[in-house]
Amino acid sequence: MKSIVIGTAGHIDHGKTALVKALTGIDADRLEEEKRRGITIDLGFAHMDLKMPDGQELRLGFVDVPGHERFVRNMLAGVGGIDLVLLVIAADESIKPQTREHFDILQLIGVKRGITVLTKADAVDEETLDVARLEAEEFLRGSFLEPPRAPVVAVSSKTGAGFEDLKRAIAAAAAEVPARDTEAMARLPIDRVFSMKGFGTVITGTLISGTIHKDEELQVFPSGDRVRVRGVQVHGQESEKAAAGQRTALNLAGARAGDLARGMSLAPPDTFAAASTLDVRLRLLAGAPRALKDRSHVHFHAGTMETAAEIVLDGVTEAARATEVFARLKLADPALLLPGDRFIIRQFSPVVTIGGGIVLDARPVSRTFRQNRDLEIFAEGDSAAILQARIARRFDKGTDLTELVKETGWTRSRIESWLASAIAGGEIIRAGETLLVSSALEALRKQILPALEEFHRRNPLVSGINKEELRVQTGAGGVVFQAILERLEQEKKIEVSGELVRLTGRGVVMKDEEAESKKKIEDAFAAAALRVPALHEVIAGLRIDKVRAQKIVTLLLREKVLTKISDELVFHRSALEELRRQMAAQKEKSPTIDVATFKELTGVSRKYAIPLLEYLDRERVTRRVGDARQIL
Ligand SMILES: Nc1nc2c(ncn2[C@@H]2O[C@H](COP(=O)(O)OP(=O)(O)OP(=O)(O)O)[C@@H](O)[C@H]2O)c(=O)[nH]1
Ligand SMILES: [Mg+2]
C-alpha cells in the first residue's frame, strides 16, 4: 500500500486542525493547553486510508502544524518530511502573515505538490468566497501551487461541504507523489519522544529514506548512542518494518526518553557522522527584512532539528534579497544531514524566516568553500555523476566505499553498481579498496616517468630507484602509487624487481658472466665477515676482465652492498651490521673499549682494527678518547 505524508500549513485559526478532523475523525490537538486555548501549539498527527483514482488503497499520514507566529519553529519540525501540503486559507480572512511565511517555507524546502483549501466556506457569501479564491490564485501564481496544476478547493469543516472534491483532489495528487527511496540508508528525524507505561521509550517521526526493521540496531545522532528497535508501528498499527515515507513509531530499548529529543535522528550504526560544517546553496527571500551579511548568525532548521549557525558567504560580502548564493554554514550543534536535505534560516531578532536552501555537501574536504563551487552536482547530478565528482575531488588520495556511503547515504551495493560502468570504462580506477579518477593516475604517471629518467641520468651505474624513495618523491599514497606502478609495468614502460624500479631497458643490465661475477664478489665478502680478502685477489679469481670487474665493484658500492672504509679495505654490509651489534653488546659490559679488546672481540688483526675503529668513529658509533674509545 502506498503511504504518503500530508502536512497542513496556514495562518492561525484558519481551520487546519478542524480540516484534519473533518477528514480523518481524529483531533490532532492532543495537549490540554491546546484544547483550553483553542489553538495548536505543537505538531499533531492523524491518519486515514483513501482510494486512488486507479482503485489502489492509499494510506495518508497527516502532520498538523500550528499557525501561531510564535510556533513557527514547531511548524518547521513537522514540515520536513511531507510529500504533499494542504495550504489552508480561511475564506473570511484570506491571505495573512503566516499564510505567507508558511508558503515561503514550503517553497524553500522544496515541497512539490499540494492543494489550496479555502476553509470556512459556510461563513461567507458567494461573492466573498469568489474574492478569496481570486486572491489565492493571485498569491499562488508562478509557484508549485499555481492552479490548475494544483487545485483550489473550497470546503466547510462545519457542514462537510466540499470534502468529496477535496478527497478526490488528494487522491489525484497522491498518485503523482513519487515513491520514496526505501533502498537508501534509513534516516528517521525524531519529532516526538515519550514513554509509555509498561512499554518504555517511544519515538515518532517520518521515515525519510530507507527501511527500519523490528529488532534492528540503530544509532542516535548526534549523541552516538545505540538503541534497539523493540517494536515498530506504522500509522498506529504494529508492523515488522517501516518504509520511507511512512509515519513511524518505534519502541526503543537501550535509551531512556530523557536521552532522546526532537531534532535527533536515527540511522544505521557505524555508517554516518554528524556534521557541523555544511556547504550549501542558499536563497534569501524577497520579503527578508534586509540583505544577508557575510558571517551572520541565524537560526538553522532542517528535518526536525534546529540550532544556531554562522553563515560564511562564498566570495561576496552580502547576499541581496531574492538572490541565491553559495555559502558554508557552521552549525553550533552537529546534526546528521546529507546532500539534498533542505533547510530554513530565520533571523535572530525579530525571529522571522529569511531564507533557506539545499545542502550540497555535509563532508567538505577543503577548508574553503570557494574551490568547491562545482559541488552543486553533489546534490543535483545523476547518481553516477555525483559519485564520480566525489571521487574526483579527492584526486590522487582517492576515496573508498565506506566514505562514499557516509557522504551520500546510499548503500554500498548501489554505489558499486552505479560505478560499475565508470570502472569498466576506465574513468574510475579501483586499486584495492581505493577508488580514484583515472586523471589522478595520469598526473602521477607524468611525474613518475620523468623522475625515473632523471634518476637513471644521475645514476648510470645503478640498476633502479628504491620504490619507497620514488613514492616519497611523488607524494602519492601507497595504494595509488602501487596501482600506477602496476599499470606502467603492464604497459612495459617500467620494470619492477623486488624493491627496485627502473625504466624498461635502463639501469645497469648485466650479462650472465657479469651477473655471476657480481654474485661471486658479493658472496666472497659476505663469507669473509670482517676478515676480508684483498680486493685484487677476489678480482683475479673471476672469469671477466679487470675493467669489467672494477665496474661491478663500483656498482656494489653504489648499491651499498659493499662499503669501502679505506683505500684498501672493503666490507660487506652484513659484516658491518654485525660489528655494530657487537659494539652495542660490548657497551652493556663497558662504556669504553681499547684496541686490544676490540681485536679480541672481533678477531681481526691490528691492520684491520685501526681502520675499522676509525670507520666507527666517523659513523659516530664510537668516539676516540686518548688511546681508548667511548662507545656511543
Ligand atoms: N464556520 C466554520 N468554522 C470553522 C471551520 N473550520 C474551522 N472553524 C473554526 O475556526 C476555529 C479555528 O479552527 P482550527 O482548526 O483550530 O484552526 P487552526 O488553523 O488549526 O488554528 P491553529 O492550529 O491555532 O493555527 C475553530 O473555532 C473552528 O471551529 C469551518 O469550515 N467553518
Ligand atoms: Mg490547529
XYZ file of C-alpha atoms and ligand atoms in Angstrom:
665
model
C 0.000 0.000 0.000
C 1.332 3.420 -0.916
C 1.883 5.693 2.081
C 2.269 9.409 1.891
C 2.575 12.144 4.446
C 0.423 15.261 4.193
C 1.154 18.439 6.093
C -1.115 21.354 6.838
C 0.059 24.961 6.562
C -1.501 28.356 7.019
C -2.328 31.207 9.366
C -3.600 30.770 12.912
C -7.280 29.949 13.324
C -7.803 29.351 9.618
C -9.170 25.869 10.302
C -6.255 23.467 9.777
C -6.990 21.236 12.735
C -10.716 21.306 12.017
C -9.968 20.264 8.442
C -7.843 17.291 9.541
C -10.559 16.260 11.978
C -13.291 16.519 9.352
C -11.185 14.347 7.028
C -9.921 11.716 9.459
C -12.143 11.953 12.507
C -9.028 12.492 14.625
C -8.466 15.588 16.755
C -4.769 16.329 16.280
C -4.726 18.848 19.124
C -3.655 16.463 21.867
C -2.311 18.818 24.542
C -4.544 20.021 27.342
C -3.339 23.576 26.763
C -4.258 23.359 23.082
C -7.763 22.278 23.900
C -8.131 25.023 26.520
C -6.802 27.825 24.318
C -8.343 26.514 21.103
C -5.087 26.827 19.201
C -2.469 24.379 18.046
C 0.872 24.707 19.824
C 2.807 21.640 18.778
C 2.613 19.166 15.929
C -0.453 16.927 15.772
C -0.866 13.653 13.925
C -3.707 11.767 12.264
C -4.178 9.153 9.575
C -6.734 7.720 7.172
C -6.998 5.409 4.163
C -8.240 6.568 0.771
C -8.706 5.047 -2.676
C -6.597 6.417 -5.513
C -8.136 7.017 -8.981
C -6.774 3.639 -10.119
C -8.545 1.914 -7.236
C -5.422 1.288 -5.182
C -5.582 1.882 -1.449
C -3.640 4.825 -0.138
C -2.528 5.384 3.432
C -2.339 9.020 4.436
C -0.436 10.271 7.455
C -1.232 13.839 8.499
C 1.061 16.263 10.271
C -0.984 19.180 11.547
C 1.074 22.272 12.281
C 0.412 25.346 14.406
C -0.299 28.639 12.636
C 0.667 30.932 15.507
C 3.728 33.036 14.649
C 5.385 32.082 17.920
C 5.257 28.382 16.999
C 6.748 28.531 13.510
C 9.687 26.520 14.849
C 7.296 23.684 15.658
C 5.780 24.003 12.209
C 9.297 23.679 10.757
C 9.893 20.442 12.650
C 6.764 18.967 11.086
C 7.024 20.092 7.541
C 10.371 18.430 6.748
C 9.095 15.003 5.792
C 5.877 15.829 3.946
C 5.024 14.762 0.393
C 2.002 16.959 -0.042
C 0.685 20.113 1.593
C -2.803 21.389 2.312
C -2.364 25.150 2.334
C -5.272 26.351 4.396
C -6.707 29.842 3.780
C -9.852 30.878 5.626
C -12.329 32.363 3.144
C -13.296 35.085 5.604
C -9.756 36.293 6.259
C -7.853 35.464 3.082
C -4.035 35.776 2.978
C -2.445 36.617 6.361
C 1.198 36.872 7.575
C 1.663 33.180 8.423
C -0.029 32.203 5.151
C 2.910 33.973 3.534
C 5.584 32.716 5.898
C 4.407 29.094 5.727
C 4.149 29.345 1.959
C 7.705 30.739 1.728
C 8.918 27.859 3.892
C 7.146 25.265 1.739
C 8.848 26.626 -1.350
C 12.265 26.865 0.290
C 12.187 23.285 1.496
C 11.127 22.158 -1.942
C 7.636 20.770 -1.348
C 6.470 19.911 -4.844
C 2.776 19.135 -4.529
C -0.273 20.364 -2.716
C -3.806 21.626 -2.640
C -5.014 25.028 -1.530
C -8.037 24.674 0.722
C -10.362 27.626 1.250
C -11.930 26.839 4.617
C -14.949 28.284 6.387
C -16.826 28.476 3.080
C -20.030 28.325 5.145
C -19.102 31.540 6.956
C -19.031 33.785 3.880
C -21.350 34.657 0.999
C -20.691 33.536 -2.541
C -19.147 36.825 -3.565
C -16.645 36.853 -0.679
C -15.720 33.270 -1.496
C -15.022 34.265 -5.107
C -12.855 37.163 -3.955
C -10.934 34.848 -1.619
C -10.421 32.411 -4.483
C -9.117 35.172 -6.762
C -6.791 36.446 -4.082
C -5.481 32.958 -3.505
C -4.896 32.402 -7.220
C -3.042 35.680 -7.451
C -0.930 34.781 -4.422
C -0.042 31.341 -5.808
C 0.905 32.499 -9.292
C 4.194 31.114 -10.530
C 4.530 28.702 -7.610
C 4.146 24.942 -7.234
C 0.572 25.556 -6.055
C -0.482 27.596 -9.078
C -3.854 26.406 -10.418
C -4.823 24.483 -12.421
C -1.711 22.370 -11.813
C -2.671 22.377 -8.146
C -6.371 22.838 -7.378
C -8.026 25.314 -5.036
C -10.877 23.604 -3.187
C -13.447 25.369 -1.037
C -14.757 23.424 1.975
C -16.634 23.788 5.193
C -15.494 21.642 8.058
C -18.692 22.596 9.796
C -21.181 21.417 7.134
C -18.929 18.955 5.326
C -19.386 20.791 2.025
C -16.576 20.318 -0.487
C -14.991 17.282 1.182
C -15.737 14.876 -1.650
C -13.912 17.264 -4.012
C -11.069 17.568 -1.537
C -10.651 13.790 -1.179
C -10.631 13.392 -4.948
C -8.010 16.130 -5.230
C -5.897 14.486 -2.507
C -6.110 11.077 -4.193
C -5.138 12.555 -7.557
C -2.201 14.467 -6.079
C -1.093 11.448 -4.040
C -0.971 9.338 -7.186
C 1.633 11.768 -8.526
C 3.875 11.549 -5.460
C 6.948 9.536 -6.413
C 7.788 6.601 -4.163
C 10.394 7.411 -1.520
C 13.764 5.774 -1.594
C 13.287 2.640 0.508
C 16.651 1.213 -0.630
C 18.834 4.015 0.704
C 20.265 4.017 4.222
C 17.487 4.597 6.754
C 17.125 8.048 8.279
C 14.454 8.978 10.763
C 14.374 12.512 12.175
C 12.663 12.276 15.554
C 9.675 14.594 16.055
C 8.253 13.216 19.305
C 9.570 11.280 22.295
C 7.515 9.866 25.128
C 7.490 6.923 27.437
C 4.552 4.596 27.780
C 3.858 2.727 30.977
C 4.936 -0.886 30.708
C 6.241 -0.249 27.237
C 9.226 2.066 27.568
C 10.583 4.707 25.272
C 8.718 5.538 22.083
C 9.782 7.942 19.370
C 7.880 9.029 16.284
C 8.865 10.613 13.018
C 8.509 10.478 9.273
C 10.963 7.946 7.873
C 12.559 9.998 5.102
C 14.545 7.203 3.474
C 15.299 3.509 3.772
C 13.588 0.830 5.830
C 13.669 0.071 9.557
C 13.007 -3.457 10.814
C 11.974 -4.757 14.184
C 14.985 -5.886 16.285
C 17.383 -3.765 14.253
C 20.115 -1.786 15.984
C 20.227 1.947 15.266
C 22.482 4.824 16.171
C 21.234 8.096 17.600
C 22.647 11.296 16.097
C 24.321 13.409 17.184
C 24.773 11.638 20.569
C 26.138 8.424 19.025
C 24.144 6.219 21.447
C 22.972 2.799 20.296
C 19.370 1.679 20.566
C 17.482 -1.440 19.562
C 14.100 -1.393 17.841
C 11.831 -3.424 20.087
C 8.703 -2.679 18.101
C 7.555 -0.811 15.002
C 4.228 0.894 14.398
C 3.204 2.413 11.111
C 0.201 4.753 11.147
C -0.804 3.352 14.507
C -0.555 -0.354 13.588
C 2.009 -2.978 14.649
C 4.353 -3.813 11.826
C 7.518 -5.800 11.128
C 9.091 -2.839 9.389
C 8.619 0.781 8.423
C 9.484 2.066 4.972
C 10.445 5.501 3.682
C 7.518 7.892 3.501
C 5.644 6.353 6.441
C 4.714 7.926 9.726
C 6.650 5.691 12.048
C 6.642 4.993 15.767
C 9.487 2.963 17.266
C 9.587 1.380 20.685
C 13.258 1.552 21.614
C 15.377 -0.471 24.018
C 18.629 0.947 25.333
C 17.531 4.548 25.666
C 15.548 6.461 28.223
C 13.062 9.038 26.970
C 15.244 11.669 28.631
C 18.200 10.780 26.391
C 16.230 11.403 23.219
C 14.609 14.540 21.880
C 13.028 16.096 18.843
C 15.749 17.061 16.406
C 17.832 13.939 16.877
C 17.972 11.393 14.076
C 18.142 7.617 13.903
C 20.218 5.804 11.295
C 22.124 2.516 10.907
C 25.103 2.202 13.275
C 28.717 2.875 12.230
C 27.704 4.400 8.940
C 27.341 8.142 9.322
C 28.918 11.042 11.129
C 27.084 14.109 12.368
C 28.199 17.245 10.540
C 28.780 20.761 11.775
C 30.119 22.212 8.543
C 27.822 22.313 5.538
C 28.356 23.610 2.034
C 25.018 24.864 0.756
C 23.150 26.819 -1.850
C 21.071 29.418 -0.095
C 18.169 31.601 -1.210
C 17.275 34.819 0.553
C 13.561 35.617 0.490
C 12.324 38.689 -1.379
C 10.495 39.615 1.804
C 13.542 39.308 4.085
C 13.940 42.466 6.214
C 17.448 43.156 4.877
C 20.329 41.763 2.854
C 22.219 38.896 4.484
C 25.725 39.856 5.569
C 28.729 37.556 5.493
C 29.326 35.982 8.920
C 25.717 36.481 10.011
C 24.386 34.305 12.792
C 20.964 32.768 12.255
C 18.612 30.053 13.471
C 19.052 26.944 11.331
C 16.260 24.372 10.874
C 16.498 21.080 8.972
C 14.387 17.981 9.352
C 13.152 18.203 12.914
C 16.309 19.829 14.297
C 17.256 23.401 14.975
C 20.444 25.070 16.082
C 22.372 28.297 15.594
C 24.573 28.721 12.536
C 27.162 31.134 11.238
C 26.936 31.838 7.516
C 30.134 32.294 5.525
C 29.179 33.607 2.104
C 31.130 32.434 -0.900
C 33.059 35.338 -2.380
C 30.540 38.074 -1.580
C 30.152 40.351 1.413
C 26.384 40.175 1.381
C 23.535 38.369 -0.303
C 20.767 40.584 -1.672
C 17.091 39.764 -1.194
C 15.599 37.357 -3.720
C 19.007 36.057 -4.782
C 20.776 32.738 -4.493
C 24.303 32.362 -3.145
C 26.709 29.608 -2.190
C 27.735 29.502 1.433
C 29.365 27.469 4.129
C 27.377 27.053 7.332
C 28.968 26.374 10.673
C 26.449 24.785 12.986
C 26.565 25.278 16.740
C 25.433 21.664 17.229
C 26.300 18.856 14.833
C 23.489 17.056 13.027
C 23.032 14.133 10.679
C 22.495 15.787 7.296
C 23.099 14.657 3.738
C 23.297 16.289 0.314
C 19.863 17.217 -0.983
C 18.489 17.930 2.509
C 16.641 21.210 2.724
C 16.943 23.788 5.458
C 15.447 27.070 6.605
C 17.180 30.029 8.198
C 15.457 32.536 10.470
C 16.949 35.739 11.786
C 17.608 36.144 15.482
C 15.623 39.249 16.238
C 12.871 39.602 15.409
C 12.610 35.898 14.666
C 11.333 35.662 11.092
C 12.062 33.325 8.226
C 14.582 34.941 5.868
C 15.666 32.144 3.580
C 16.633 28.554 3.102
C 18.240 26.198 0.700
C 19.723 22.858 -0.068
C 22.685 21.026 1.455
C 25.270 20.288 -1.228
C 27.858 18.641 0.948
C 27.974 17.680 4.607
C 31.570 16.377 4.484
C 33.599 19.157 2.885
C 37.207 18.272 2.121
C 38.630 21.722 1.547
C 38.903 24.401 4.156
C 37.332 26.989 1.938
C 34.094 26.730 0.068
C 35.282 28.688 -2.929
C 37.238 25.878 -4.537
C 34.129 23.760 -4.402
C 31.630 25.697 -6.454
C 31.013 22.692 -8.619
C 29.592 20.944 -5.560
C 26.171 21.679 -6.964
C 26.440 18.402 -8.781
C 26.657 16.686 -5.374
C 23.016 17.375 -4.704
C 21.529 17.514 -8.144
C 23.515 15.447 -10.638
C 22.639 11.889 -11.576
C 23.951 9.229 -9.250
C 26.952 8.166 -11.338
C 27.964 11.799 -11.920
C 27.672 12.558 -8.205
C 29.901 9.613 -7.335
C 32.481 10.497 -9.960
C 32.614 14.080 -8.739
C 33.050 12.878 -5.158
C 35.904 10.594 -6.160
C 37.483 13.249 -8.387
C 37.659 15.846 -5.631
C 39.997 13.629 -3.621
C 42.203 13.363 -6.699
C 45.334 11.276 -6.083
C 44.404 10.447 -2.481
C 41.310 8.597 -3.700
C 38.377 7.567 -1.515
C 36.550 4.329 -0.709
C 33.067 2.855 -0.464
C 32.765 3.432 3.278
C 33.395 7.138 2.798
C 31.059 7.339 -0.207
C 28.247 5.757 1.845
C 28.866 8.376 4.541
C 28.807 11.191 2.032
C 25.715 10.135 0.098
C 23.557 7.900 2.306
C 23.445 5.291 -0.447
C 24.192 1.637 0.199
C 27.493 0.052 -0.810
C 25.898 -2.271 -3.324
C 24.123 0.600 -5.028
C 27.257 2.677 -5.196
C 29.120 -0.272 -6.655
C 26.506 -0.811 -9.346
C 26.392 2.897 -10.206
C 30.150 2.961 -10.518
C 30.400 -0.261 -12.499
C 30.319 1.326 -15.928
C 32.778 4.080 -14.993
C 35.147 1.408 -13.697
C 34.665 -0.736 -16.789
C 35.210 2.346 -18.958
C 38.437 3.159 -17.117
C 37.333 6.607 -15.886
C 37.391 5.350 -12.315
C 40.216 3.153 -11.123
C 39.779 0.700 -8.296
C 43.030 -0.064 -6.522
C 42.332 -2.371 -3.612
C 39.729 -0.513 -1.564
C 40.716 2.817 -3.028
C 38.719 4.475 -5.779
C 40.191 7.276 -7.832
C 39.740 9.066 -11.110
C 41.958 7.987 -13.967
C 43.152 11.572 -14.432
C 44.784 11.316 -11.000
C 46.745 8.286 -12.208
C 47.660 10.139 -15.391
C 49.002 13.015 -13.348
C 51.091 10.578 -11.331
C 52.371 8.894 -14.459
C 53.522 12.279 -15.701
C 55.550 12.649 -12.526
C 56.929 9.141 -12.280
C 58.339 8.680 -15.765
C 60.429 11.895 -15.757
C 61.524 11.135 -12.184
C 62.845 7.751 -13.343
C 64.508 9.331 -16.367
C 66.265 11.788 -14.089
C 67.326 9.034 -11.712
C 68.943 6.993 -14.481
C 70.734 10.060 -15.818
C 72.250 10.774 -12.421
C 72.950 7.148 -11.541
C 74.114 5.423 -14.702
C 75.580 2.523 -12.739
C 72.585 1.775 -10.520
C 70.009 -0.724 -11.638
C 66.985 1.186 -10.336
C 65.482 3.502 -7.758
C 64.065 2.242 -4.491
C 60.255 2.085 -4.645
C 59.649 3.948 -1.410
C 62.101 6.669 -2.415
C 60.193 7.165 -5.653
C 56.852 7.203 -3.837
C 58.049 9.856 -1.391
C 59.342 11.928 -4.323
C 55.926 11.915 -5.995
C 53.974 12.401 -2.764
C 51.484 9.679 -3.741
C 49.560 7.493 -1.274
C 50.710 3.873 -1.050
C 47.741 2.184 -2.720
C 47.555 4.672 -5.535
C 51.293 4.502 -6.107
C 51.184 0.710 -6.280
C 48.324 0.939 -8.792
C 50.211 3.235 -11.126
C 53.342 1.077 -10.901
C 51.301 -1.965 -11.898
C 49.842 -0.082 -14.842
C 53.197 1.166 -16.040
C 54.587 -2.330 -15.694
C 51.725 -3.761 -17.749
C 52.360 -1.143 -20.371
C 56.026 -2.224 -20.302
C 57.093 1.325 -19.523
C 58.892 0.268 -16.374
C 60.397 -2.834 -14.790
C 59.981 -3.646 -11.145
C 62.270 -6.145 -9.479
C 61.911 -6.531 -5.762
C 62.155 -3.070 -4.265
C 63.763 -1.550 -7.336
C 62.009 0.301 -10.146
C 63.611 1.243 -13.461
C 62.597 2.396 -16.914
C 62.383 -0.555 -19.269
C 65.806 -1.417 -20.659
C 67.506 1.156 -18.469
C 69.697 0.864 -15.425
C 72.632 -1.482 -15.458
C 71.846 -4.642 -17.303
C 74.347 -7.409 -16.837
C 75.392 -10.269 -18.992
C 75.307 -13.724 -17.443
C 79.008 -13.881 -16.674
C 78.884 -10.391 -15.173
C 75.938 -11.331 -13.008
C 77.802 -14.461 -11.950
C 80.889 -12.379 -11.104
C 78.824 -9.917 -9.155
C 77.412 -12.729 -7.074
C 80.871 -14.192 -6.532
C 82.262 -10.896 -5.268
C 79.308 -10.367 -3.000
C 79.492 -13.909 -1.627
C 83.224 -13.710 -1.047
C 82.874 -10.581 1.060
C 79.783 -11.799 2.877
C 81.516 -15.054 3.829
C 84.683 -13.293 4.972
C 82.828 -11.200 7.543
C 85.422 -8.786 8.988
C 88.471 -10.750 7.786
C 88.040 -9.539 4.264
C 90.214 -10.679 1.374
C 92.221 -8.206 -0.653
C 90.099 -6.877 -3.479
C 92.664 -7.659 -6.175
C 92.715 -11.309 -5.069
C 88.942 -11.588 -5.435
C 89.069 -9.914 -8.841
C 91.826 -12.204 -10.018
C 89.619 -15.236 -9.395
C 86.867 -14.020 -11.771
C 86.207 -15.076 -15.367
C 85.915 -11.491 -16.552
C 88.490 -8.807 -17.258
C 89.675 -6.297 -14.675
C 87.851 -3.287 -16.122
C 84.512 -5.033 -16.048
C 85.245 -6.409 -12.582
C 86.016 -2.903 -11.347
C 82.694 -1.714 -12.784
C 80.856 -4.387 -10.824
C 82.614 -3.434 -7.598
C 81.590 0.194 -8.162
C 78.041 -0.995 -8.663
C 78.095 -2.968 -5.407
C 79.432 0.073 -3.617
C 76.634 2.256 -5.042
C 74.011 -0.261 -4.076
C 75.588 -0.140 -0.613
C 76.085 -3.897 -0.610
C 79.774 -3.217 -0.082
C 81.263 -0.365 1.904
C 84.728 0.969 1.435
C 86.241 2.085 4.728
C 89.787 2.801 3.479
C 91.638 2.644 0.166
C 92.467 -0.987 0.782
C 89.555 -2.271 2.742
C 86.041 -3.152 1.562
C 83.436 -4.875 3.727
C 80.060 -6.464 3.123
C 77.032 -4.671 4.577
C 76.200 -7.676 6.780
C 79.662 -7.704 8.345
C 79.425 -4.046 9.337
C 75.905 -4.549 10.694
C 77.187 -7.417 12.823
C 80.030 -5.199 14.037
C 77.542 -2.569 15.181
C 75.633 -5.222 17.093
C 78.822 -6.411 18.757
C 79.666 -2.873 19.803
C 76.199 -2.378 21.258
C 76.576 -5.605 23.231
C 80.021 -4.557 24.400
C 78.642 -1.271 25.673
C 76.475 -3.229 28.109
C 79.678 -4.589 29.676
C 81.837 -1.485 29.498
C 81.308 2.037 28.151
C 84.809 2.163 26.669
C 86.922 -0.104 24.502
C 90.640 -0.139 23.644
C 92.340 -1.554 20.565
C 93.329 -4.775 22.302
C 89.813 -5.516 23.472
C 88.498 -4.626 20.020
C 90.903 -7.105 18.393
C 89.899 -9.779 20.851
C 86.195 -9.074 20.389
C 86.237 -9.110 16.623
C 89.120 -11.481 15.974
C 90.831 -9.136 13.494
C 94.468 -8.084 13.309
C 95.776 -4.591 14.019
C 95.943 -3.946 10.269
C 92.132 -4.179 10.176
C 91.352 -2.986 13.698
C 92.610 0.578 13.271
C 90.733 1.382 10.011
C 87.592 -0.267 11.421
C 87.738 1.795 14.604
C 88.290 4.945 12.571
C 85.293 3.975 10.484
C 83.227 3.549 13.674
C 84.404 6.991 14.839
C 83.227 8.502 11.546
C 79.918 6.705 11.877
C 79.581 8.011 15.433
C 79.361 4.534 16.887
C 82.487 5.305 18.936
C 84.414 8.385 19.964
C 88.176 8.440 20.476
C 89.204 9.445 23.987
C 93.009 9.257 24.379
C 94.053 5.701 23.480
C 90.628 4.224 24.160
C 87.222 4.721 22.645
C 83.943 5.542 24.212
C 81.032 3.542 22.791
C 78.207 5.936 21.970
N -17.725 28.116 10.457
C -16.586 27.420 10.356
N -15.730 27.456 11.348
C -14.596 26.726 11.232
C -14.309 25.963 10.100
N -13.109 25.387 10.265
C -12.654 25.766 11.465
N -13.567 26.582 12.055
C -13.406 27.201 13.366
O -12.272 28.047 13.362
C -11.585 27.986 14.609
C -10.140 27.621 14.397
O -10.078 26.337 13.842
P -8.783 25.433 13.978
O -8.997 24.263 13.144
O -8.424 25.230 15.379
O -7.751 26.423 13.334
P -6.219 26.117 13.100
O -5.865 26.594 11.758
O -5.921 24.706 13.402
O -5.554 27.063 14.179
P -4.038 26.933 14.747
O -3.729 25.493 14.764
O -4.024 27.530 16.086
O -3.204 27.674 13.795
C -12.334 26.975 15.433
O -13.201 27.655 16.314
C -13.113 26.193 14.430
O -14.325 25.664 14.944
C -15.289 25.963 9.044
O -15.105 25.332 7.995
N -16.391 26.712 9.235
Mg -4.628 23.866 14.643
